CSV table of C-alpha atoms in Angstrom, one decimal:
chain,number,residue,atom,x,y,z
A,28,UNK,CA,0.2,-0.2,0.1
A,29,UNK,CA,1.3,3.4,-1.2
A,30,UNK,CA,2.8,5.9,1.7
A,31,UNK,CA,0.7,8.3,3.7
A,32,UNK,CA,1.8,11.6,2.1
A,33,UNK,CA,2.3,14.7,4.4
A,34,UNK,CA,-0.4,16.3,1.9
A,35,UNK,CA,-3.1,13.6,3.0
A,36,UNK,CA,-2.0,14.7,6.3
A,37,UNK,CA,-2.4,18.0,6.1
A,38,UNK,CA,-5.6,17.4,4.3
A,39,UNK,CA,-7.1,15.1,7.2
A,40,UNK,CA,-6.1,17.4,9.9
A,41,UNK,CA,-8.0,20.7,7.6
A,42,UNK,CA,-11.1,18.4,7.3
A,43,UNK,CA,-11.1,18.0,11.4
A,44,UNK,CA,-13.2,20.1,13.1
A,45,UNK,CA,-12.5,22.4,15.8
A,46,UNK,CA,-13.8,23.1,19.3
A,47,UNK,CA,-14.7,19.1,20.0
A,48,UNK,CA,-14.5,17.5,22.9
A,49,UNK,CA,-11.4,16.8,24.2
A,50,UNK,CA,-10.1,13.0,24.5
A,51,UNK,CA,-9.4,11.2,27.6
A,52,UNK,CA,-5.8,12.7,27.6
A,53,UNK,CA,-7.3,16.2,27.5
A,54,UNK,CA,-6.5,16.9,23.7
A,55,UNK,CA,-8.8,17.6,20.8
A,56,UNK,CA,-8.8,18.6,17.4
A,57,UNK,CA,-7.5,22.2,17.8
A,58,UNK,CA,-4.2,21.2,19.1
A,59,UNK,CA,-3.4,19.1,15.2
A,60,UNK,CA,-4.8,22.6,13.5
A,61,UNK,CA,-2.3,25.0,15.7
A,62,UNK,CA,0.5,23.1,15.9
A,63,UNK,CA,0.6,21.8,12.3
A,64,UNK,CA,3.8,22.8,11.9
A,65,UNK,CA,5.9,20.9,14.8
A,66,UNK,CA,2.9,17.9,14.4
A,67,UNK,CA,2.5,17.2,11.0
A,68,UNK,CA,5.8,15.6,10.4
A,69,UNK,CA,5.5,13.3,13.7
A,70,UNK,CA,1.9,12.2,12.7
A,71,UNK,CA,3.1,11.6,9.0
A,72,UNK,CA,6.0,9.6,10.1
A,73,UNK,CA,3.5,7.1,12.8
A,74,UNK,CA,1.4,6.5,10.2
A,75,UNK,CA,3.2,5.1,8.0
A,76,UNK,CA,4.5,2.9,11.0
A,77,UNK,CA,1.1,1.8,11.0
A,78,UNK,CA,0.6,1.0,7.5
A,79,UNK,CA,3.6,-1.2,7.8
A,80,UNK,CA,1.9,-3.4,10.6
A,81,UNK,CA,3.3,-1.9,13.8
A,82,UNK,CA,0.5,-1.9,16.5
A,83,UNK,CA,-0.7,1.0,18.0
A,84,UNK,CA,-0.7,1.3,21.8
A,85,UNK,CA,-3.8,1.1,23.3
A,86,UNK,CA,-3.7,5.2,24.2
A,87,UNK,CA,-3.6,6.1,20.7
A,88,UNK,CA,-7.1,4.5,20.3
A,89,UNK,CA,-8.6,7.0,22.7
A,90,UNK,CA,-6.3,10.4,21.2
A,91,UNK,CA,-6.2,12.1,18.2
A,92,UNK,CA,-3.6,9.9,16.1
A,93,UNK,CA,-5.5,7.1,15.2
A,94,UNK,CA,-9.1,9.2,14.5
A,95,UNK,CA,-6.9,11.0,11.8
A,96,UNK,CA,-5.5,7.6,10.7
A,97,UNK,CA,-9.0,6.8,9.9
A,98,UNK,CA,-9.7,9.7,8.5
A,99,UNK,CA,-6.6,9.1,5.6
A,100,UNK,CA,-8.0,5.7,5.2
A,101,UNK,CA,-11.7,7.0,4.5
A,102,UNK,CA,-10.6,9.5,2.0
A,103,UNK,CA,-8.4,6.9,0.2
A,104,UNK,CA,-11.3,4.2,0.4
A,105,UNK,CA,-14.0,6.3,-0.7
A,106,UNK,CA,-12.5,7.0,-3.9
A,107,UNK,CA,-12.2,3.4,-4.9
A,108,UNK,CA,-15.8,2.3,-3.7
A,109,UNK,CA,-17.6,3.1,-6.2
A,110,UNK,CA,-16.2,0.2,-8.5
A,111,UNK,CA,-17.8,-2.3,-5.5
A,112,UNK,CA,-20.9,-0.5,-4.3
A,113,UNK,CA,-23.9,-0.7,-6.5
A,114,UNK,CA,-25.1,2.1,-8.2
A,115,UNK,CA,-28.3,2.0,-6.0
A,116,UNK,CA,-26.5,2.9,-3.3
A,117,UNK,CA,-25.9,6.7,-3.4
A,118,UNK,CA,-24.5,7.6,0.0
A,119,UNK,CA,-20.8,8.1,0.7
A,120,UNK,CA,-19.6,6.6,-2.8
A,121,UNK,CA,-17.2,9.4,-4.8
A,122,UNK,CA,-19.4,10.7,-7.4
A,123,UNK,CA,-22.8,9.8,-6.3
A,124,UNK,CA,-25.5,11.6,-4.3
A,125,UNK,CA,-28.2,11.2,-2.3
A,126,UNK,CA,-30.4,14.0,-3.9
A,127,UNK,CA,-30.8,11.3,-6.2
A,128,UNK,CA,-32.5,9.1,-4.1
A,129,UNK,CA,-34.6,12.2,-3.0
A,130,UNK,CA,-35.7,12.9,-5.9
A,131,UNK,CA,-36.8,9.7,-7.2
A,132,UNK,CA,-39.2,9.1,-4.6
A,133,UNK,CA,-40.2,12.5,-4.7
A,134,UNK,CA,-41.2,11.6,-8.3
A,135,UNK,CA,-42.8,8.2,-7.4
A,136,UNK,CA,-45.5,10.4,-4.5
A,137,UNK,CA,-46.5,13.6,-7.6
A,138,UNK,CA,-47.1,10.3,-9.5
A,139,UNK,CA,-49.2,9.0,-7.4
A,140,UNK,CA,-50.6,12.1,-6.3
A,141,UNK,CA,-52.0,12.0,-10.1
A,142,UNK,CA,-53.9,8.8,-10.1
A,143,UNK,CA,-56.5,9.3,-7.0
A,144,UNK,CA,-58.6,6.6,-8.6
A,145,UNK,CA,-56.2,3.7,-8.6
A,146,UNK,CA,-57.4,0.9,-6.5
A,147,UNK,CA,-54.6,-0.1,-3.9
A,148,UNK,CA,-53.6,-3.1,-5.6
A,149,UNK,CA,-52.5,-1.6,-9.0
A,150,UNK,CA,-51.3,2.0,-6.9
A,151,UNK,CA,-47.3,2.8,-6.6
A,152,UNK,CA,-46.4,2.2,-3.2
A,153,UNK,CA,-42.6,2.8,-1.5
A,154,UNK,CA,-41.9,1.1,1.4
A,155,UNK,CA,-38.9,2.1,4.0
A,156,UNK,CA,-37.0,-0.8,5.6
A,157,UNK,CA,-34.8,0.8,8.2
A,158,UNK,CA,-31.9,-1.2,9.3
A,159,UNK,CA,-32.2,-1.8,13.4
A,160,UNK,CA,-29.1,-0.6,15.4
A,161,UNK,CA,-27.6,-0.5,11.9
A,162,UNK,CA,-23.7,0.2,12.8
A,163,UNK,CA,-23.7,-1.6,15.9
A,164,UNK,CA,-24.6,-5.3,14.1
A,165,UNK,CA,-21.6,-5.4,11.7
A,166,UNK,CA,-19.5,-8.4,12.8
A,167,UNK,CA,-15.8,-7.6,12.6
A,168,UNK,CA,-15.2,-10.9,11.0
A,169,UNK,CA,-17.8,-10.9,8.3
A,170,UNK,CA,-16.6,-7.5,7.1
A,171,UNK,CA,-13.1,-8.1,6.7
A,172,UNK,CA,-13.9,-11.0,4.9
A,173,UNK,CA,-16.3,-8.4,2.5
A,174,UNK,CA,-13.3,-6.6,1.8
A,175,UNK,CA,-11.0,-8.9,0.6
A,176,UNK,CA,-14.3,-10.4,-1.5
A,177,UNK,CA,-14.4,-7.0,-3.0
A,178,UNK,CA,-10.8,-6.9,-3.8
A,179,UNK,CA,-9.5,-4.6,-1.2
A,180,UNK,CA,-5.5,-5.6,-1.0
A,181,UNK,CA,-4.5,-7.8,1.8
A,182,UNK,CA,-2.3,-4.7,3.6
A,183,UNK,CA,-5.3,-2.3,4.0
A,184,UNK,CA,-7.8,-4.8,4.9
A,185,UNK,CA,-5.0,-6.1,7.8
A,186,UNK,CA,-4.5,-1.9,8.2
A,187,UNK,CA,-8.4,-1.6,9.0
A,188,UNK,CA,-8.2,-4.5,11.6
A,189,UNK,CA,-5.7,-2.8,13.5
A,190,UNK,CA,-7.6,0.3,13.6
A,191,UNK,CA,-10.5,-1.8,15.2
A,192,UNK,CA,-8.6,-4.1,17.7
A,193,UNK,CA,-8.8,-3.0,20.9
A,194,UNK,CA,-11.4,-0.7,20.9
A,195,UNK,CA,-13.3,-0.2,24.1
A,196,UNK,CA,-15.8,1.6,25.7
A,197,UNK,CA,-16.8,3.2,29.0
A,198,UNK,CA,-20.2,4.4,30.1
A,199,UNK,CA,-21.2,7.3,31.9
A,200,UNK,CA,-23.0,6.6,35.2
A,201,UNK,CA,-24.3,9.4,37.5
A,202,UNK,CA,-21.0,11.3,36.7
A,203,UNK,CA,-18.8,8.4,37.1
A,204,UNK,CA,-17.2,6.4,34.2
A,205,UNK,CA,-16.8,2.3,33.8
A,206,UNK,CA,-14.3,0.3,33.7
A,207,UNK,CA,-13.6,0.0,29.4
A,208,UNK,CA,-15.7,-2.8,28.2
A,209,UNK,CA,-14.1,-4.5,25.0
A,210,UNK,CA,-16.0,-4.3,21.8
A,211,UNK,CA,-15.9,-7.5,20.0
A,212,UNK,CA,-18.7,-6.2,16.9
A,213,UNK,CA,-20.1,-2.9,15.5
A,214,UNK,CA,-18.6,-0.2,14.0
A,215,UNK,CA,-18.8,3.2,15.6
A,216,UNK,CA,-21.0,6.0,15.2
A,217,UNK,CA,-19.1,9.3,14.2
A,218,UNK,CA,-16.2,7.3,13.6
A,219,UNK,CA,-14.8,8.5,9.2
A,220,UNK,CA,-14.4,4.8,8.1
A,221,UNK,CA,-18.1,3.6,9.6
A,222,UNK,CA,-20.4,4.8,7.0
A,223,UNK,CA,-18.0,3.6,4.4
A,224,UNK,CA,-17.8,-0.7,6.2
A,225,UNK,CA,-21.0,-0.2,6.5
A,226,UNK,CA,-22.5,0.1,2.9
A,227,UNK,CA,-19.9,-2.5,1.9
A,228,UNK,CA,-21.5,-5.0,4.6
A,229,UNK,CA,-25.0,-4.4,3.5
A,230,UNK,CA,-24.2,-4.5,0.3
A,231,UNK,CA,-24.0,-8.6,0.4
A,232,UNK,CA,-27.6,-8.0,1.7
A,233,UNK,CA,-28.3,-6.0,-1.7
A,234,UNK,CA,-26.6,-9.0,-3.4
A,235,UNK,CA,-28.6,-11.3,-1.8
A,236,UNK,CA,-31.8,-10.0,-2.0
A,237,UNK,CA,-31.6,-8.9,-5.6
A,238,UNK,CA,-30.7,-12.5,-6.6
A,239,UNK,CA,-33.5,-14.6,-4.5
A,240,UNK,CA,-35.9,-14.5,-6.7
A,241,UNK,CA,-38.6,-15.5,-4.4
A,242,UNK,CA,-38.0,-12.6,-1.8
A,243,UNK,CA,-39.1,-9.9,-5.3
A,244,UNK,CA,-42.7,-9.6,-4.2
A,245,UNK,CA,-44.3,-8.2,-1.0
A,246,UNK,CA,-48.2,-8.5,-0.2
A,247,UNK,CA,-49.7,-5.2,-0.4
A,248,UNK,CA,-51.4,-5.0,2.5
A,249,UNK,CA,-55.2,-4.2,1.7
A,250,UNK,CA,-54.5,-5.0,-1.8
A,251,UNK,CA,-56.3,-8.4,-2.1
A,252,UNK,CA,-53.7,-10.7,-1.7
A,253,UNK,CA,-52.0,-8.8,-4.5
A,254,UNK,CA,-48.0,-8.9,-4.7
A,255,UNK,CA,-46.0,-6.6,-6.2
A,256,UNK,CA,-42.0,-6.9,-7.9
A,257,UNK,CA,-40.2,-3.7,-6.0
A,258,UNK,CA,-37.1,-1.9,-7.3
A,259,UNK,CA,-34.2,-0.9,-5.0
A,260,UNK,CA,-33.5,2.1,-3.9
A,261,UNK,CA,-30.7,1.8,-1.0
A,262,UNK,CA,-29.5,4.9,1.2
A,263,UNK,CA,-27.3,4.2,4.4
A,264,UNK,CA,-29.2,3.0,6.6
A,265,UNK,CA,-32.6,2.6,5.1
A,266,UNK,CA,-33.5,0.9,2.3
A,267,UNK,CA,-36.6,2.1,0.0
A,268,UNK,CA,-38.2,-0.4,-2.1
A,269,UNK,CA,-40.8,1.3,-4.9
A,270,UNK,CA,-43.4,-0.5,-6.4
A,271,UNK,CA,-44.2,0.8,-10.1
A,272,UNK,CA,-47.8,0.5,-11.2
A,273,UNK,CA,-47.6,-1.3,-13.9
A,274,UNK,CA,-46.0,-4.5,-12.2
A,275,UNK,CA,-49.2,-6.0,-11.1
A,276,UNK,CA,-49.7,-9.9,-11.5
């Protein structure tokens, strides 16, 4: 895998937001932004050591370096996701726009409004499926297997694995933090890699649904037993299924 460049580090720091909550060691993104001249060479060296397979100290997982490393890896990953993710997924894929999904849904609704006399069994319909606890349910081993199946380089997959090994969570109860609890599954909300990794895992579900013809038709409530073929419109954590009027059997 190509080494991290100074430009990638500088752009990664530039993309970080100021005045975020401090991490456990008392530092936040402002330190990286205000001391770039001093810290960029240090961060660059650490980033490339991590690429070589050096296991980061456990303290790094809660500090500034690892989130920045994830930001850099996410930028690289986003640039190549289009080759792995189907055209139906619009979110977080370079060159695609979530507005396309919104416009398609609005177009279906407006068309349905122009057909007030159409029976329930023949009318257009949109079904919204929301993934329950989407990020929390992703199993790490499955995710890394999916990345390999999609052709991601072994060293890149191992880099992502290292960034997720040894992660912990703490609970704040009555003002006191609990002891660290190891995280075995799930990806963290707010992590720059999280939505990209999730849509990779969800892509397997989309492929499975399209390949299973028994799942292509859904019975419409109050539709007198009519079953209709649906088309898919995927977003990050939701799946829209749209039924055209002409698909009635």
